[in-house]
Amino acid sequence: GHALRINCSIGVSVYPDDTHDVDVLLRVADVAMYHAKKTGKGQYHFYTRDLNQIVQDRFVLENALQGAIERNELTVVYQPKVDASSRVQGFEALVRWNSAGQGLVTPDRFIPLAEETGQILAIGEQVLYAACRTAASWPLIDGQALSVAVNLSARQLKEPGLPAVVADALAVSGLPPECLELEITESMIMGDVEHTIRVLKSIKALGVRIAVDDFGTGYSSLSYLQRLPIDTLKIDRSFVSGCDRGGKAMAIPHAIIFLGRSLNLHIVAEGVETTAEKDVLAVCGCNEFQGYLFSRPMQAAAVADYLEGATS
């Protein structure tokens, strides 16, 4: 008594062009089907030799990443965040992978893969503990402790034990809770809003700050901003680039700053590359700035020298 509309993804292999073996023919059609799903579902895709190479490359990368996690080969680098007077307020921790077999693997290659495979849980935990240990060793600047921001993944946010992991990282490192900020994205918020609110409240109860990263690029979460226990909005670099031209280029950054300040939120601009961009954002009320204008991400060992130069 019900009408059902059913869609499907189709993978196609051709005999004898792709192979003469029936089992292989089915297997490569399966490869093509998964590629059709990955490119948007409800589509069809023919098997190609290039597609097979993509699958093999992914398999190699996945195995290499697992080995890197087990051998603790991933490194954490730190990019400074400064105020309107260019005084350092803290750093964002970012993961990097320089593989012995793959070379420098960019985050946009291995982070989505890690999300799909669940490896992001181990990576996220390693980064959190490393960032807390490193930040606990930083000197006071003008009598104030520096903060460190760490990105959370969607997989981590779904884990029931996340608040306990955060509490343990703070306890082991000795980092004061108010010096840690955890960053989430809009799309993560919109997955399961009630669960997200519960988890974030548990983390906030530890004294940790919460930031919404890449604000304005994901799903609209304006109706939830008042309910979410967040402290910071980060303006995405796509809105910051060229904002000094004014007019439409500044419309979205200005709106985000106005919205954030109306809700008593801290505002951080990402991807600042020119003094003009920084100045126009500062005039509008942006609190902190991050980008190549101030520094590229640096190894933990280089932070002390950077801070010495920034305060001298």
Coordinates of C-alpha atoms in Angstrom, one line a residue:
G1 CA 0.0 0.0 0.0
H2 CA 3.0 2.3 -0.2
A3 CA 4.9 3.7 -3.2
L4 CA 8.6 3.3 -2.9
R5 CA 11.2 5.1 -5.0
I6 CA 14.4 3.2 -5.1
N7 CA 17.7 4.5 -6.5
C8 CA 20.8 2.5 -7.2
S9 CA 24.5 3.0 -8.1
I10 CA 25.7 0.9 -11.0
G11 CA 29.2 -0.3 -11.8
V12 CA 29.8 -1.6 -15.3
S13 CA 32.5 -3.9 -16.7
V14 CA 32.7 -5.1 -20.3
Y15 CA 33.7 -8.5 -21.6
P16 CA 36.1 -9.1 -23.1
D17 CA 37.6 -5.6 -23.1
D18 CA 38.2 -5.5 -19.3
T19 CA 39.0 -9.2 -18.7
H20 CA 38.1 -12.7 -19.9
D21 CA 37.7 -14.0 -16.4
V22 CA 34.1 -14.0 -15.0
D23 CA 35.2 -13.6 -11.4
V24 CA 37.5 -10.7 -12.2
L25 CA 34.8 -9.1 -14.4
L26 CA 32.5 -9.1 -11.3
R27 CA 35.2 -7.7 -9.1
V28 CA 36.1 -4.8 -11.3
A29 CA 32.4 -4.0 -11.8
D30 CA 32.3 -3.8 -8.0
V31 CA 35.2 -1.3 -8.0
A32 CA 33.3 0.8 -10.6
M33 CA 30.1 0.7 -8.4
Y34 CA 31.9 2.0 -5.3
H35 CA 33.4 4.8 -7.4
A36 CA 29.8 5.6 -8.6
K37 CA 28.7 5.8 -4.9
K38 CA 31.7 7.9 -4.0
T39 CA 30.9 10.5 -6.7
G40 CA 27.4 11.2 -5.6
K41 CA 25.3 8.0 -5.6
G42 CA 22.5 7.2 -7.9
Q43 CA 25.0 7.2 -10.8
Y44 CA 26.7 4.6 -13.1
H45 CA 30.4 4.3 -13.8
F46 CA 32.3 2.1 -16.2
Y47 CA 35.4 0.4 -15.0
T48 CA 38.7 1.8 -16.3
R49 CA 42.4 0.9 -15.8
D50 CA 42.9 4.3 -14.2
L51 CA 40.1 3.5 -11.7
N52 CA 41.9 0.3 -10.7
Q53 CA 45.1 2.3 -10.1
I54 CA 43.2 4.6 -7.9
V55 CA 41.9 1.7 -5.8
Q56 CA 45.4 0.2 -5.5
D57 CA 46.9 3.6 -4.5
R58 CA 44.2 4.0 -1.8
F59 CA 45.0 0.5 -0.5
V60 CA 48.7 1.3 -0.3
L61 CA 48.1 4.7 1.3
E62 CA 45.8 3.1 3.9
N63 CA 48.3 0.5 4.9
A64 CA 51.1 3.1 5.0
L65 CA 49.0 5.3 7.2
Q66 CA 48.3 2.4 9.6
G67 CA 52.0 1.8 9.9
A68 CA 52.7 5.5 10.5
I69 CA 50.1 5.6 13.3
E70 CA 51.6 2.4 14.9
R71 CA 55.1 3.8 14.7
N72 CA 54.1 7.3 15.8
E73 CA 55.4 8.9 12.6
L74 CA 52.8 11.6 12.4
T75 CA 54.1 15.0 13.6
V76 CA 52.2 18.0 15.0
V77 CA 53.0 21.5 13.8
Y78 CA 51.8 24.8 15.3
Q79 CA 50.5 27.9 13.6
P80 CA 50.3 31.1 15.8
K81 CA 47.2 33.1 16.5
V82 CA 47.7 36.8 17.3
D83 CA 45.6 39.7 18.4
A84 CA 45.1 43.1 16.7
S85 CA 48.5 44.2 18.1
S86 CA 50.2 41.1 16.7
R87 CA 50.8 39.7 20.2
V88 CA 50.8 35.9 20.2
Q89 CA 47.7 34.5 22.0
G90 CA 48.1 30.8 21.2
F91 CA 48.6 28.3 18.4
E92 CA 46.6 25.8 16.4
A93 CA 47.9 22.2 16.3
L94 CA 47.9 20.7 12.8
V95 CA 48.9 17.1 11.9
R96 CA 51.5 16.4 9.2
W97 CA 52.7 13.1 7.7
N98 CA 56.1 12.7 6.0
S99 CA 56.0 9.1 4.8
A100 CA 59.2 7.1 4.1
G101 CA 57.5 5.5 1.1
Q102 CA 55.0 8.2 0.0
G103 CA 56.9 11.4 0.8
L104 CA 55.0 14.4 2.2
V105 CA 51.4 13.4 2.2
T106 CA 49.1 16.4 2.4
P107 CA 46.2 16.4 5.0
D108 CA 43.6 16.6 2.3
R109 CA 44.8 13.2 1.1
F110 CA 45.1 11.2 4.3
I111 CA 42.5 12.9 6.7
P112 CA 39.4 11.9 4.6
L113 CA 40.9 8.4 4.2
A114 CA 41.4 8.2 8.0
E115 CA 37.8 9.4 8.5
E116 CA 36.5 6.6 6.2
T117 CA 38.6 3.8 7.8
G118 CA 38.3 4.9 11.4
Q119 CA 42.0 5.6 11.7
I120 CA 41.2 9.2 12.6
L121 CA 40.4 8.1 16.2
A122 CA 44.0 7.1 16.8
I123 CA 45.3 10.1 14.9
G124 CA 43.1 12.5 16.8
E125 CA 44.2 11.0 20.1
Q126 CA 47.9 11.2 19.3
V127 CA 47.5 14.9 18.2
L128 CA 45.5 15.8 21.3
Y129 CA 48.1 14.3 23.7
A130 CA 51.0 15.8 21.8
A131 CA 49.5 19.2 21.6
C132 CA 48.7 19.3 25.3
R133 CA 52.2 18.2 26.3
T134 CA 53.8 20.8 24.0
A135 CA 51.5 23.6 25.1
A136 CA 52.2 22.9 28.8
S137 CA 55.8 23.7 28.2
W138 CA 55.3 27.1 26.6
P139 CA 56.4 30.2 28.6
L140 CA 54.0 32.8 29.8
I141 CA 53.7 35.9 27.6
D142 CA 53.0 39.1 29.5
G143 CA 52.0 36.9 32.4
Q144 CA 49.4 35.0 30.3
A145 CA 49.5 31.3 29.4
L146 CA 49.2 30.5 25.7
S147 CA 46.4 28.4 24.4
V148 CA 46.4 25.5 21.9
A149 CA 43.6 24.7 19.5
V150 CA 43.1 21.1 18.4
N151 CA 40.7 19.9 15.7
L152 CA 38.1 17.2 16.4
S153 CA 36.9 14.9 13.7
A154 CA 33.3 13.8 13.2
R155 CA 34.3 10.2 14.3
Q156 CA 35.8 11.5 17.5
L157 CA 32.6 13.5 18.3
K158 CA 30.6 10.3 18.1
E159 CA 32.8 8.5 20.6
P160 CA 31.1 8.2 24.0
G161 CA 34.5 8.3 25.8
L162 CA 35.7 11.6 24.2
P163 CA 35.3 13.7 27.3
A164 CA 37.3 11.2 29.4
V165 CA 40.1 11.2 26.7
V166 CA 40.2 15.0 26.9
A167 CA 40.3 15.0 30.7
D168 CA 43.1 12.4 30.6
A169 CA 45.2 14.4 28.1
L170 CA 44.9 17.5 30.4
A171 CA 45.8 15.5 33.5
V172 CA 48.8 13.7 31.9
S173 CA 50.2 16.9 30.4
G174 CA 49.4 19.3 33.3
L175 CA 47.9 21.8 30.8
P176 CA 45.3 24.1 32.4
P177 CA 41.9 23.3 30.9
E178 CA 41.3 26.9 29.9
C179 CA 44.4 26.7 27.7
L180 CA 42.9 24.0 25.5
E181 CA 40.4 24.8 22.7
L182 CA 38.7 22.1 20.6
E183 CA 37.6 22.9 17.1
I184 CA 34.6 21.4 15.4
T185 CA 33.0 22.2 12.0
E186 CA 29.4 23.2 11.2
S187 CA 28.7 19.9 9.3
M188 CA 29.7 18.0 12.5
I189 CA 27.2 20.0 14.5
M190 CA 24.3 19.3 12.2
G191 CA 24.8 15.5 12.2
D192 CA 23.1 14.8 15.5
V193 CA 22.5 18.1 17.2
E194 CA 21.3 16.8 20.5
H195 CA 24.2 14.3 20.9
T196 CA 26.6 17.1 19.9
I197 CA 25.3 19.4 22.5
R198 CA 25.5 16.7 25.2
V199 CA 29.1 15.9 24.3
L200 CA 30.2 19.6 24.1
K201 CA 28.6 20.4 27.4
S202 CA 30.6 17.5 29.0
I203 CA 33.8 18.9 27.5
K204 CA 32.9 22.4 28.5
A205 CA 32.4 21.2 32.1
L206 CA 36.1 20.4 32.2
G207 CA 36.9 24.1 31.6
V208 CA 37.9 23.5 27.9
R209 CA 36.9 26.1 25.2
I210 CA 34.9 25.1 22.1
A211 CA 35.4 26.7 18.6
V212 CA 33.4 26.4 15.4
D213 CA 35.9 26.1 12.6
D214 CA 35.4 27.2 8.9
F215 CA 32.2 29.0 9.9
G216 CA 30.0 29.9 7.0
T217 CA 31.0 27.1 4.7
G218 CA 28.9 24.3 6.1
Y219 CA 25.3 23.7 6.8
S220 CA 23.4 26.6 8.3
S221 CA 23.5 26.2 12.1
L222 CA 22.3 29.7 13.0
S223 CA 19.3 28.3 14.9
Y224 CA 21.6 26.2 17.1
L225 CA 24.2 28.8 17.9
Q226 CA 22.4 30.0 21.0
R227 CA 22.0 26.4 22.3
L228 CA 25.6 25.2 21.5
P229 CA 28.1 25.7 24.3
I230 CA 30.7 27.4 22.1
D231 CA 33.1 30.2 22.8
T232 CA 34.7 31.0 19.4
L233 CA 33.8 31.4 15.7
K234 CA 36.5 31.0 13.1
I235 CA 35.9 32.9 9.8
D236 CA 36.9 30.6 7.0
R237 CA 39.9 31.6 4.8
S238 CA 37.7 31.7 1.7
F239 CA 35.9 34.7 3.2
V240 CA 39.1 36.4 4.4
S241 CA 41.0 36.3 1.1
G242 CA 40.6 39.7 -0.5
C243 CA 38.2 41.1 2.1
D244 CA 40.2 44.3 2.2
R245 CA 38.6 45.2 -1.2
G246 CA 35.4 46.0 0.8
G247 CA 31.9 45.9 -0.6
K248 CA 30.7 42.3 -1.3
A249 CA 34.1 40.9 -0.4
M250 CA 33.7 42.2 3.2
A251 CA 30.0 41.5 3.5
I252 CA 30.2 37.9 4.9
P253 CA 33.2 38.5 7.3
H254 CA 31.4 41.6 8.6
A255 CA 28.2 39.7 9.1
I256 CA 30.0 36.8 11.0
I257 CA 31.8 39.3 13.2
F258 CA 28.6 41.1 14.0
L259 CA 26.7 37.9 14.7
G260 CA 29.5 36.5 16.9
R261 CA 30.0 39.6 18.9
S262 CA 26.2 39.8 19.5
L263 CA 26.4 36.3 21.0
N264 CA 29.5 37.3 23.1
L265 CA 31.7 34.9 21.0
H266 CA 35.4 35.3 20.3
I267 CA 36.1 35.8 16.6
V268 CA 39.2 34.4 14.8
A269 CA 40.0 35.0 11.1
E270 CA 41.9 32.2 9.3
G271 CA 44.1 32.5 6.2
V272 CA 45.1 36.2 6.8
E273 CA 47.9 36.9 4.2
T274 CA 48.1 40.7 4.0
T275 CA 48.2 43.5 6.5
A276 CA 45.3 45.1 4.7
E277 CA 43.1 42.1 5.4
K278 CA 44.1 42.0 9.0
D279 CA 43.5 45.8 9.5
V280 CA 40.0 45.8 8.0
L281 CA 38.9 42.8 10.0
A282 CA 40.4 44.4 13.2
V283 CA 38.4 47.5 12.6
C284 CA 35.2 45.4 12.3
G285 CA 35.9 43.8 15.7
C286 CA 37.8 40.6 14.9
N287 CA 39.7 39.4 18.0
E288 CA 42.4 37.2 16.6
F289 CA 44.1 36.4 13.3
Q290 CA 45.9 33.4 11.9
G291 CA 47.7 33.0 8.6
Y292 CA 50.9 33.2 6.6
L293 CA 51.1 37.0 7.3
F294 CA 52.3 36.0 10.8
S295 CA 53.8 32.5 10.2
R296 CA 53.5 29.2 8.5
P297 CA 52.9 26.2 10.7
M298 CA 56.1 25.3 12.5
Q299 CA 57.6 22.4 14.3
A300 CA 57.3 22.3 18.1
A301 CA 61.0 22.9 18.5
A302 CA 60.7 26.2 16.6
V303 CA 58.0 27.7 18.8
A304 CA 60.4 28.9 21.5
D305 CA 62.5 30.9 19.0
Y306 CA 59.3 32.3 17.3
L307 CA 58.0 33.5 20.7
E308 CA 61.4 35.0 21.6
G309 CA 61.4 36.9 18.3
A310 CA 57.7 38.0 18.6
T311 CA 58.2 39.4 22.1
S312 CA 61.6 41.1 21.6

